[in-house]
mmCIF file of C-alpha atoms and ligand atoms in Angstrom:
data_model
loop_
_atom_site.group_PDB
_atom_site.id
_atom_site.type_symbol
_atom_site.label_atom_id
_atom_site.label_comp_id
_atom_site.label_asym_id
_atom_site.label_seq_id
_atom_site.Cartn_x
_atom_site.Cartn_y
_atom_site.Cartn_z
ATOM 1 C CA MET A 1 48.972 5.528 5.719
ATOM 2 C CA GLY A 2 46.377 2.725 5.792
ATOM 3 C CA VAL A 3 43.570 2.302 3.280
ATOM 4 C CA GLY A 4 40.441 0.187 3.172
ATOM 5 C CA SER A 5 37.174 -0.026 1.289
ATOM 6 C CA GLY A 6 33.662 -1.381 1.736
ATOM 7 C CA PHE A 7 30.954 -1.981 -0.868
ATOM 8 C CA GLY A 8 27.441 -0.608 -1.010
ATOM 9 C CA LYS A 9 24.716 -3.255 -1.108
ATOM 10 C CA VAL A 10 21.289 -4.128 -2.379
ATOM 11 C CA ILE A 11 18.960 -6.720 -0.860
ATOM 12 C CA LEU A 12 17.418 -8.848 -3.625
ATOM 13 C CA PHE A 13 15.270 -11.184 -1.546
ATOM 14 C CA ASN A 14 13.726 -11.299 1.902
ATOM 15 C CA GLU A 15 14.605 -8.117 3.743
ATOM 16 C CA HIS A 16 12.552 -8.136 6.974
ATOM 17 C CA PHE A 17 12.051 -11.926 6.756
ATOM 18 C CA VAL A 18 15.804 -12.212 7.332
ATOM 19 C CA VAL A 19 15.349 -10.788 10.826
ATOM 20 C CA TYR A 20 13.442 -13.991 11.723
ATOM 21 C CA GLY A 21 16.044 -16.399 10.390
ATOM 22 C CA ILE A 22 14.651 -16.823 6.883
ATOM 23 C CA PRO A 23 17.444 -16.891 4.288
ATOM 24 C CA SER A 24 17.914 -13.774 2.209
ATOM 25 C CA ILE A 25 19.925 -12.891 -0.875
ATOM 26 C CA ALA A 26 21.907 -9.678 -1.181
ATOM 27 C CA SER A 27 24.639 -8.343 -3.377
ATOM 28 C CA ALA A 28 27.384 -5.800 -3.186
ATOM 29 C CA ILE A 29 26.945 -3.085 -5.795
ATOM 30 C CA ASP A 30 29.581 -1.609 -8.026
ATOM 31 C CA SER A 31 30.301 1.387 -5.773
ATOM 32 C CA ARG A 32 32.290 1.660 -2.600
ATOM 33 C CA THR A 33 33.391 3.823 0.293
ATOM 34 C CA GLU A 34 37.099 4.263 0.850
ATOM 35 C CA ALA A 35 38.742 5.135 4.156
ATOM 36 C CA ILE A 36 42.255 6.436 4.706
ATOM 37 C CA VAL A 37 43.838 6.329 8.163
ATOM 38 C CA GLU A 38 46.937 8.450 8.818
ATOM 39 C CA ARG A 39 48.929 8.765 12.000
ATOM 40 C CA VAL A 40 49.092 12.302 13.367
ATOM 41 C CA LYS A 41 52.166 13.172 15.413
ATOM 42 C CA ASP A 42 50.982 16.484 16.805
ATOM 43 C CA PRO A 43 47.589 16.268 18.610
ATOM 44 C CA ARG A 44 47.078 19.991 17.906
ATOM 45 C CA LEU A 45 46.462 18.959 14.303
ATOM 46 C CA LEU A 46 43.350 16.975 15.283
ATOM 47 C CA VAL A 47 40.992 19.794 14.387
ATOM 48 C CA PRO A 48 37.959 19.112 12.173
ATOM 49 C CA SER A 49 37.743 21.314 9.062
ATOM 50 C CA GLY A 50 34.165 22.316 9.771
ATOM 51 C CA ASN A 51 32.990 20.847 6.462
ATOM 52 C CA GLU A 52 29.737 18.906 6.653
ATOM 53 C CA GLY A 53 30.303 15.565 8.375
ATOM 54 C CA SER A 54 33.725 16.455 9.779
ATOM 55 C CA MET A 55 34.128 15.482 13.424
ATOM 56 C CA ALA A 56 36.690 14.750 16.098
ATOM 57 C CA GLY A 57 37.048 12.815 19.331
ATOM 58 C CA ASP A 58 39.786 11.961 21.782
ATOM 59 C CA GLY A 59 42.819 11.271 19.615
ATOM 60 C CA TRP A 60 41.058 11.277 16.229
ATOM 61 C CA VAL A 61 39.582 13.494 13.577
ATOM 62 C CA LEU A 62 37.401 12.509 10.628
ATOM 63 C CA GLU A 63 36.822 14.244 7.304
ATOM 64 C CA ASP A 64 33.888 12.985 5.264
ATOM 65 C CA ASN A 65 34.444 13.638 1.550
ATOM 66 C CA ARG A 66 31.838 11.143 0.333
ATOM 67 C CA PRO A 67 29.241 12.307 -2.165
ATOM 68 C CA ALA A 68 25.964 12.504 -0.218
ATOM 69 C CA ASN A 69 22.310 13.438 -0.387
ATOM 70 C CA PRO A 70 21.741 16.949 0.992
ATOM 71 C CA GLY A 71 21.278 16.737 4.740
ATOM 72 C CA TYR A 72 22.393 13.126 5.070
ATOM 73 C CA LYS A 73 25.663 13.819 6.878
ATOM 74 C CA LYS A 74 24.037 16.243 9.261
ATOM 75 C CA GLU A 75 21.257 13.817 10.061
ATOM 76 C CA LYS A 76 23.659 10.927 10.692
ATOM 77 C CA TYR A 77 26.304 12.995 12.487
ATOM 78 C CA GLN A 78 25.736 11.601 15.979
ATOM 79 C CA GLN A 79 25.297 8.002 14.816
ATOM 80 C CA GLN A 80 28.410 8.241 12.676
ATOM 81 C CA LYS A 81 30.435 9.476 15.634
ATOM 82 C CA GLU A 82 29.145 6.725 17.891
ATOM 83 C CA SER A 83 29.790 4.187 15.161
ATOM 84 C CA VAL A 84 33.448 5.225 14.801
ATOM 85 C CA LEU A 85 33.905 4.689 18.552
ATOM 86 C CA LEU A 86 32.237 1.269 18.359
ATOM 87 C CA VAL A 87 34.574 0.275 15.514
ATOM 88 C CA PHE A 88 37.623 1.399 17.552
ATOM 89 C CA LYS A 89 36.400 -0.573 20.526
ATOM 90 C CA ALA A 90 35.637 -3.743 18.572
ATOM 91 C CA ALA A 91 39.030 -3.508 16.845
ATOM 92 C CA GLY A 92 40.773 -3.050 20.211
ATOM 93 C CA PHE A 93 42.203 0.228 18.962
ATOM 94 C CA ASP A 94 42.878 3.150 21.283
ATOM 95 C CA PRO A 95 43.268 6.462 19.396
ATOM 96 C CA THR A 96 44.643 8.229 22.454
ATOM 97 C CA GLU A 97 47.745 6.050 22.095
ATOM 98 C CA ASN A 98 47.985 6.566 18.329
ATOM 99 C CA ASN A 99 46.387 9.792 17.135
ATOM 100 C CA ILE A 100 44.818 9.420 13.707
ATOM 101 C CA ARG A 101 43.120 11.308 10.904
ATOM 102 C CA ILE A 102 40.383 9.413 9.034
ATOM 103 C CA THR A 103 39.354 10.532 5.556
ATOM 104 C CA LEU A 104 36.265 9.039 3.903
ATOM 105 C CA GLY A 105 35.794 9.080 0.144
ATOM 106 C CA GLY A 106 34.897 6.758 -2.710
ATOM 107 C CA ASP A 107 32.070 6.712 -5.259
ATOM 108 C CA LEU A 108 29.290 5.318 -3.065
ATOM 109 C CA LYS A 109 26.766 8.061 -2.456
ATOM 110 C CA ALA A 110 25.842 8.444 1.188
ATOM 111 C CA VAL A 111 22.071 7.949 1.147
ATOM 112 C CA GLY A 112 19.776 5.669 3.102
ATOM 113 C CA GLY A 113 19.134 2.128 1.876
ATOM 114 C CA ILE A 114 22.294 1.300 -0.053
ATOM 115 C CA GLY A 115 24.418 0.208 2.848
ATOM 116 C CA ALA A 116 26.338 3.470 3.184
ATOM 117 C CA SER A 117 26.771 3.116 6.940
ATOM 118 C CA ALA A 118 28.004 -0.471 6.703
ATOM 119 C CA ALA A 119 30.459 0.572 3.986
ATOM 120 C CA VAL A 120 31.945 3.194 6.340
ATOM 121 C CA CYS A 121 32.351 0.625 9.128
ATOM 122 C CA VAL A 122 33.985 -1.917 6.826
ATOM 123 C CA SER A 123 36.319 0.590 5.156
ATOM 124 C CA LEU A 124 37.401 2.040 8.500
ATOM 125 C CA ALA A 125 38.038 -1.402 10.024
ATOM 126 C CA ARG A 126 40.099 -2.326 6.956
ATOM 127 C CA ALA A 127 42.100 0.915 7.001
ATOM 128 C CA LEU A 128 42.924 0.503 10.714
ATOM 129 C CA ASN A 129 43.910 -3.071 10.046
ATOM 130 C CA ASP A 130 46.142 -1.919 7.206
ATOM 131 C CA GLU A 131 47.855 0.901 9.097
ATOM 132 C CA PHE A 132 48.387 -0.870 12.424
ATOM 133 C CA ARG A 133 48.926 -4.405 11.058
ATOM 134 C CA LEU A 134 46.204 -5.838 13.248
ATOM 135 C CA GLY A 135 46.047 -9.123 11.346
ATOM 136 C CA PHE A 136 42.259 -9.193 10.835
ATOM 137 C CA ASP A 137 40.744 -11.541 8.265
ATOM 138 C CA ASP A 138 37.419 -10.819 6.503
ATOM 139 C CA ALA A 139 35.399 -12.620 9.165
ATOM 140 C CA ARG A 140 36.887 -10.353 11.832
ATOM 141 C CA ILE A 141 36.388 -7.218 9.711
ATOM 142 C CA ASN A 142 32.771 -8.260 9.289
ATOM 143 C CA GLN A 143 32.312 -8.676 13.070
ATOM 144 C CA ILE A 144 33.842 -5.283 13.781
ATOM 145 C CA ALA A 145 31.643 -3.634 11.153
ATOM 146 C CA TYR A 146 28.587 -5.278 12.686
ATOM 147 C CA GLU A 147 29.445 -3.647 16.019
ATOM 148 C CA GLY A 148 29.802 -0.282 14.260
ATOM 149 C CA GLU A 149 26.441 -0.766 12.514
ATOM 150 C CA LYS A 150 24.694 -0.957 15.880
ATOM 151 C CA ALA A 151 25.063 2.807 16.240
ATOM 152 C CA TYR A 152 22.811 3.277 13.209
ATOM 153 C CA ALA A 153 20.429 0.374 13.391
ATOM 154 C CA GLY A 154 20.105 -1.026 16.915
ATOM 155 C CA THR A 155 20.410 -4.772 16.326
ATOM 156 C CA PRO A 156 20.593 -5.224 12.575
ATOM 157 C CA SER A 157 20.486 -8.689 11.015
ATOM 158 C CA GLY A 158 24.054 -8.276 9.781
ATOM 159 C CA ILE A 159 23.268 -8.608 6.093
ATOM 160 C CA ASP A 160 24.529 -5.097 5.209
ATOM 161 C CA ASN A 161 27.991 -5.413 6.739
ATOM 162 C CA THR A 162 28.321 -8.929 5.340
ATOM 163 C CA ALA A 163 27.635 -7.806 1.755
ATOM 164 C CA SER A 164 29.866 -4.781 2.289
ATOM 165 C CA THR A 165 32.760 -6.929 3.546
ATOM 166 C CA TYR A 166 32.709 -9.839 1.124
ATOM 167 C CA GLY A 167 31.379 -8.251 -2.065
ATOM 168 C CA GLY A 168 29.625 -10.367 -4.676
ATOM 169 C CA LEU A 169 26.272 -12.065 -4.320
ATOM 170 C CA LEU A 170 25.489 -13.885 -1.160
ATOM 171 C CA ARG A 171 22.925 -15.920 0.633
ATOM 172 C CA PHE A 172 22.671 -14.850 4.233
ATOM 173 C CA GLU A 173 20.930 -16.653 7.050
ATOM 174 C CA LYS A 174 20.870 -15.124 10.492
ATOM 175 C CA ASN A 175 21.665 -17.459 13.353
ATOM 176 C CA LEU A 176 18.842 -16.768 15.793
ATOM 177 C CA SER A 177 20.645 -18.364 18.729
ATOM 178 C CA GLY A 178 23.441 -15.815 18.458
ATOM 179 C CA GLY A 179 26.082 -18.061 16.895
ATOM 180 C CA GLU A 180 27.713 -17.434 13.566
ATOM 181 C CA ASN A 181 25.432 -16.485 10.713
ATOM 182 C CA ARG A 182 25.365 -18.710 7.656
ATOM 183 C CA ILE A 183 26.939 -16.946 4.703
ATOM 184 C CA GLU A 184 27.284 -18.535 1.305
ATOM 185 C CA LEU A 185 28.804 -16.757 -1.673
ATOM 186 C CA LEU A 186 26.854 -17.256 -4.902
ATOM 187 C CA LYS A 187 28.918 -17.064 -8.038
ATOM 188 C CA VAL A 188 27.338 -15.772 -11.238
ATOM 189 C CA LYS A 189 29.046 -15.924 -14.594
ATOM 190 C CA ARG A 190 28.613 -12.216 -15.337
ATOM 191 C CA PRO A 191 27.626 -9.132 -13.309
ATOM 192 C CA ILE A 192 23.978 -8.128 -13.802
ATOM 193 C CA ARG A 193 22.752 -4.600 -14.443
ATOM 194 C CA ILE A 194 20.151 -3.116 -12.140
ATOM 195 C CA VAL A 195 18.477 0.228 -11.559
ATOM 196 C CA MET A 196 17.819 1.453 -8.050
ATOM 197 C CA GLY A 197 14.990 3.971 -7.920
ATOM 198 C CA ASN A 198 14.930 6.422 -5.035
ATOM 199 C CA THR A 199 11.540 7.463 -3.612
ATOM 200 C CA GLY A 200 13.226 10.475 -2.022
ATOM 201 C CA ILE A 201 11.626 9.508 1.274
ATOM 202 C CA THR A 202 14.007 8.899 4.172
ATOM 203 C CA ALA A 203 12.405 6.034 6.021
ATOM 204 C CA ASP A 204 13.170 4.667 9.444
ATOM 205 C CA THR A 205 14.253 1.029 9.201
ATOM 206 C CA LYS A 206 13.973 0.508 12.947
ATOM 207 C CA ALA A 207 10.325 1.615 12.859
ATOM 208 C CA ALA A 208 9.613 -0.596 9.849
ATOM 209 C CA VAL A 209 11.104 -3.627 11.623
ATOM 210 C CA ALA A 210 9.123 -2.852 14.789
ATOM 211 C CA GLY A 211 5.899 -2.533 12.766
ATOM 212 C CA VAL A 212 6.360 -5.972 11.240
ATOM 213 C CA ARG A 213 6.932 -7.465 14.693
ATOM 214 C CA GLU A 214 3.775 -5.902 16.058
ATOM 215 C CA ARG A 215 1.557 -7.071 13.183
ATOM 216 C CA LYS A 216 3.137 -10.523 13.190
ATOM 217 C CA GLU A 217 2.169 -10.922 16.843
ATOM 218 C CA LYS A 218 -1.385 -9.715 16.191
ATOM 219 C CA GLU A 219 -2.024 -11.866 13.125
ATOM 220 C CA PRO A 220 0.066 -15.012 13.535
ATOM 221 C CA ALA A 221 -1.830 -17.151 11.014
ATOM 222 C CA LYS A 222 -1.528 -14.609 8.208
ATOM 223 C CA TYR A 223 2.136 -13.960 8.927
ATOM 224 C CA ASP A 224 2.971 -17.681 9.205
ATOM 225 C CA ARG A 225 1.605 -18.175 5.711
ATOM 226 C CA ILE A 226 3.558 -15.220 4.284
ATOM 227 C CA PHE A 227 6.773 -16.293 6.021
ATOM 228 C CA ARG A 228 6.416 -19.831 4.639
ATOM 229 C CA GLU A 229 6.066 -18.353 1.159
ATOM 230 C CA ALA A 230 9.178 -16.205 1.663
ATOM 231 C CA MET A 231 11.067 -19.325 2.713
ATOM 232 C CA ALA A 232 9.976 -21.246 -0.409
ATOM 233 C CA LEU A 233 10.739 -18.296 -2.647
ATOM 234 C CA VAL A 234 14.355 -17.847 -1.629
ATOM 235 C CA GLY A 235 15.129 -21.475 -2.510
ATOM 236 C CA LYS A 236 13.800 -20.865 -6.015
ATOM 237 C CA ALA A 237 15.716 -17.593 -6.306
ATOM 238 C CA ASP A 238 18.948 -19.263 -5.278
ATOM 239 C CA ALA A 239 18.391 -21.943 -7.948
ATOM 240 C CA ALA A 240 17.517 -19.347 -10.625
ATOM 241 C CA LEU A 241 20.723 -17.448 -9.888
ATOM 242 C CA ARG A 242 22.834 -20.572 -10.105
ATOM 243 C CA ARG A 243 21.261 -21.352 -13.536
ATOM 244 C CA TYR A 244 21.652 -17.661 -14.483
ATOM 245 C CA ASP A 245 17.953 -17.705 -15.384
ATOM 246 C CA LEU A 246 17.337 -13.970 -15.124
ATOM 247 C CA ARG A 247 13.718 -14.129 -16.346
ATOM 248 C CA ALA A 248 12.856 -16.510 -13.516
ATOM 249 C CA LEU A 249 14.842 -14.369 -11.095
ATOM 250 C CA GLY A 250 12.836 -11.281 -12.091
ATOM 251 C CA ARG A 251 9.504 -13.053 -11.622
ATOM 252 C CA LEU A 252 10.601 -14.148 -8.171
ATOM 253 C CA MET A 253 11.543 -10.559 -7.309
ATOM 254 C CA ASN A 254 8.003 -9.524 -8.289
ATOM 255 C CA GLN A 255 6.586 -12.192 -5.985
ATOM 256 C CA ASN A 256 8.873 -11.058 -3.191
ATOM 257 C CA HIS A 257 7.544 -7.516 -3.590
ATOM 258 C CA THR A 258 3.988 -8.827 -3.161
ATOM 259 C CA LEU A 259 4.987 -10.514 0.114
ATOM 260 C CA LEU A 260 6.617 -7.283 1.298
ATOM 261 C CA GLN A 261 3.403 -5.416 0.438
ATOM 262 C CA GLU A 262 1.463 -7.965 2.484
ATOM 263 C CA ILE A 263 3.611 -7.326 5.551
ATOM 264 C CA GLU A 264 2.957 -3.610 4.937
ATOM 265 C CA VAL A 265 6.453 -2.275 4.411
ATOM 266 C CA SER A 266 5.870 -0.899 0.928
ATOM 267 C CA HIS A 267 4.828 2.664 0.118
ATOM 268 C CA PRO A 268 2.716 4.135 -2.727
ATOM 269 C CA LYS A 269 5.881 5.639 -4.253
ATOM 270 C CA LEU A 270 7.704 2.323 -4.081
ATOM 271 C CA ASP A 271 4.733 0.633 -5.741
ATOM 272 C CA GLU A 272 4.643 3.333 -8.417
ATOM 273 C CA LEU A 273 8.360 2.903 -9.218
ATOM 274 C CA VAL A 274 8.002 -0.882 -9.238
ATOM 275 C CA GLU A 275 5.066 -0.670 -11.689
ATOM 276 C CA LEU A 276 6.907 1.847 -13.847
ATOM 277 C CA ALA A 277 9.988 -0.396 -14.062
ATOM 278 C CA ARG A 278 7.906 -3.428 -15.022
ATOM 279 C CA ARG A 279 5.953 -1.471 -17.658
ATOM 280 C CA ASN A 280 9.255 -0.405 -19.199
ATOM 281 C CA GLY A 281 10.484 -3.958 -19.536
ATOM 282 C CA ALA A 282 12.365 -4.699 -16.307
ATOM 283 C CA TYR A 283 12.577 -8.461 -15.713
ATOM 284 C CA GLY A 284 11.356 -7.864 -12.182
ATOM 285 C CA ALA A 285 11.177 -5.145 -9.553
ATOM 286 C CA LYS A 286 10.704 -4.857 -5.814
ATOM 287 C CA LEU A 287 11.374 -2.600 -2.887
ATOM 288 C CA THR A 288 14.767 -3.093 -1.275
ATOM 289 C CA GLY A 289 15.961 -2.587 2.289
ATOM 290 C CA GLY A 290 13.758 -1.388 5.103
ATOM 291 C CA GLY A 291 10.917 -0.081 2.882
ATOM 292 C CA LEU A 292 8.288 2.587 3.732
ATOM 293 C CA GLY A 293 10.344 4.768 1.370
ATOM 294 C CA GLY A 294 14.002 4.538 0.432
ATOM 295 C CA TYR A 295 14.883 2.468 -2.611
ATOM 296 C CA MET A 296 13.447 -0.090 -4.986
ATOM 297 C CA VAL A 297 15.466 -2.285 -7.337
ATOM 298 C CA ALA A 298 14.717 -3.284 -10.930
ATOM 299 C CA LEU A 299 16.444 -6.121 -12.748
ATOM 300 C CA THR A 300 17.566 -4.775 -16.129
ATOM 301 C CA PRO A 301 20.290 -7.041 -17.545
ATOM 302 C CA GLN A 302 20.886 -5.203 -20.830
ATOM 303 C CA LYS A 303 22.449 -1.763 -20.962
ATOM 304 C CA ARG A 304 19.658 -0.398 -23.178
ATOM 305 C CA LEU A 305 16.979 -1.753 -20.896
ATOM 306 C CA GLN A 306 18.757 -0.330 -17.871
ATOM 307 C CA GLU A 307 18.890 3.068 -19.534
ATOM 308 C CA LYS A 308 15.222 2.911 -20.575
ATOM 309 C CA VAL A 309 14.015 2.026 -17.086
ATOM 310 C CA ALA A 310 16.264 4.623 -15.426
ATOM 311 C CA ARG A 311 15.065 7.347 -17.814
ATOM 312 C CA ALA A 312 11.418 6.459 -17.211
ATOM 313 C CA MET A 313 12.020 7.037 -13.499
ATOM 314 C CA GLU A 314 13.895 10.265 -14.092
ATOM 315 C CA ALA A 315 11.116 11.526 -16.360
ATOM 316 C CA LYS A 316 8.779 11.231 -13.363
ATOM 317 C CA GLY A 317 11.188 13.230 -11.224
ATOM 318 C CA TYR A 318 12.786 10.325 -9.360
ATOM 319 C CA GLU A 319 16.486 9.762 -8.950
ATOM 320 C CA ALA A 320 17.672 6.557 -10.627
ATOM 321 C CA PHE A 321 20.949 4.877 -9.815
ATOM 322 C CA ARG A 322 22.435 2.607 -12.526
ATOM 323 C CA THR A 323 24.691 -0.062 -11.102
ATOM 324 C CA MET A 324 25.519 -3.772 -11.136
ATOM 325 C CA ILE A 325 25.239 -6.769 -8.844
ATOM 326 C CA GLY A 326 27.477 -9.811 -8.726
ATOM 327 C CA VAL A 327 30.696 -7.798 -9.040
HETATM 328 O O1 PMV B 1 17.328 -0.287 5.432
HETATM 329 P P1 PMV B 1 18.449 -1.181 5.063
HETATM 330 O O2 PMV B 1 18.855 -1.107 3.637
HETATM 331 O O3 PMV B 1 19.601 -1.152 5.998
HETATM 332 O O4 PMV B 1 17.895 -2.689 5.163
HETATM 333 C C1 PMV B 1 17.248 -3.183 6.296
HETATM 334 C C2 PMV B 1 17.014 -4.643 6.131
HETATM 335 C C3 PMV B 1 16.049 -5.243 7.136
HETATM 336 O O5 PMV B 1 15.931 -6.610 6.803
HETATM 337 C C4 PMV B 1 14.683 -4.595 7.057
HETATM 338 C C5 PMV B 1 16.567 -5.100 8.562
HETATM 339 C C6 PMV B 1 17.783 -5.928 8.858
HETATM 340 O O6 PMV B 1 18.426 -5.627 9.891
HETATM 341 O O7 PMV B 1 18.095 -6.878 8.113
#
């Protein structure tokens, strides 16, 4: 039996800008997906249970026991299946030669915007590596997971699978000429509490990315100015993290949210949650991930503050996820 895990993630600075080579900062969160890979001797045993998310292909069967938002597994069924095949291919693994059962679990809830798909790719690559002694290092696991991510996101920047593979806080810069991305791990002295507020709206990241591209082409002067500001901001955020200056970090998150509003990837519900978090004492708050719905993140270093902000969201009927970055 082989096992592997992958972290969920949150983007703290410069989602969208990252697509154009501007550095971004992301962190793994304190929840993960776990994959188990078992060899199956008798191919007649490769029958999916019929539970939501269970599936099978030539030489493999997958059971998805992850906690999930209602409907998520059904919606992602096809992409998940394609993604498993892409991971096999990238890992050079042929299930028809070695029949396997894959079981997904762990405490990361399968919802959009917290890197759930990347966590599946990473955990599966690690479990295959473990069971078949493939000798992959983290860099290779990360590459394989990136291939698997393509089934969900077209050509993603790679920030999700990177955070999911390495854990911790990291600065990520996409290499626009196709070479290796620049990844730098940022150490903080203690993990930091956050709240992730869920708008309840399932947004389409691909469409959000395409919208930015279209507007950027139409209004180059405006977008050049915003992109320059995003570039300057991430340098300051990096420095604030290294000093563990969480007040400064929060202010910079607020500024990042303004830039994301300017490129039109926010949503009235995201803005409402961001305002609510700030009014309740969060050091800073912004949308996170693709935007147009999905999640926002609030910086709430103390446990009491985290609880207060989360409860304020819940009182308005939103789901609030209490977790930590820098773990
Ligand atoms: O929707 P998420 O959480 O996977 O984040 C998307 C992040 C973007 O920067 C908008 C796209 C990308 O590929 O980096």
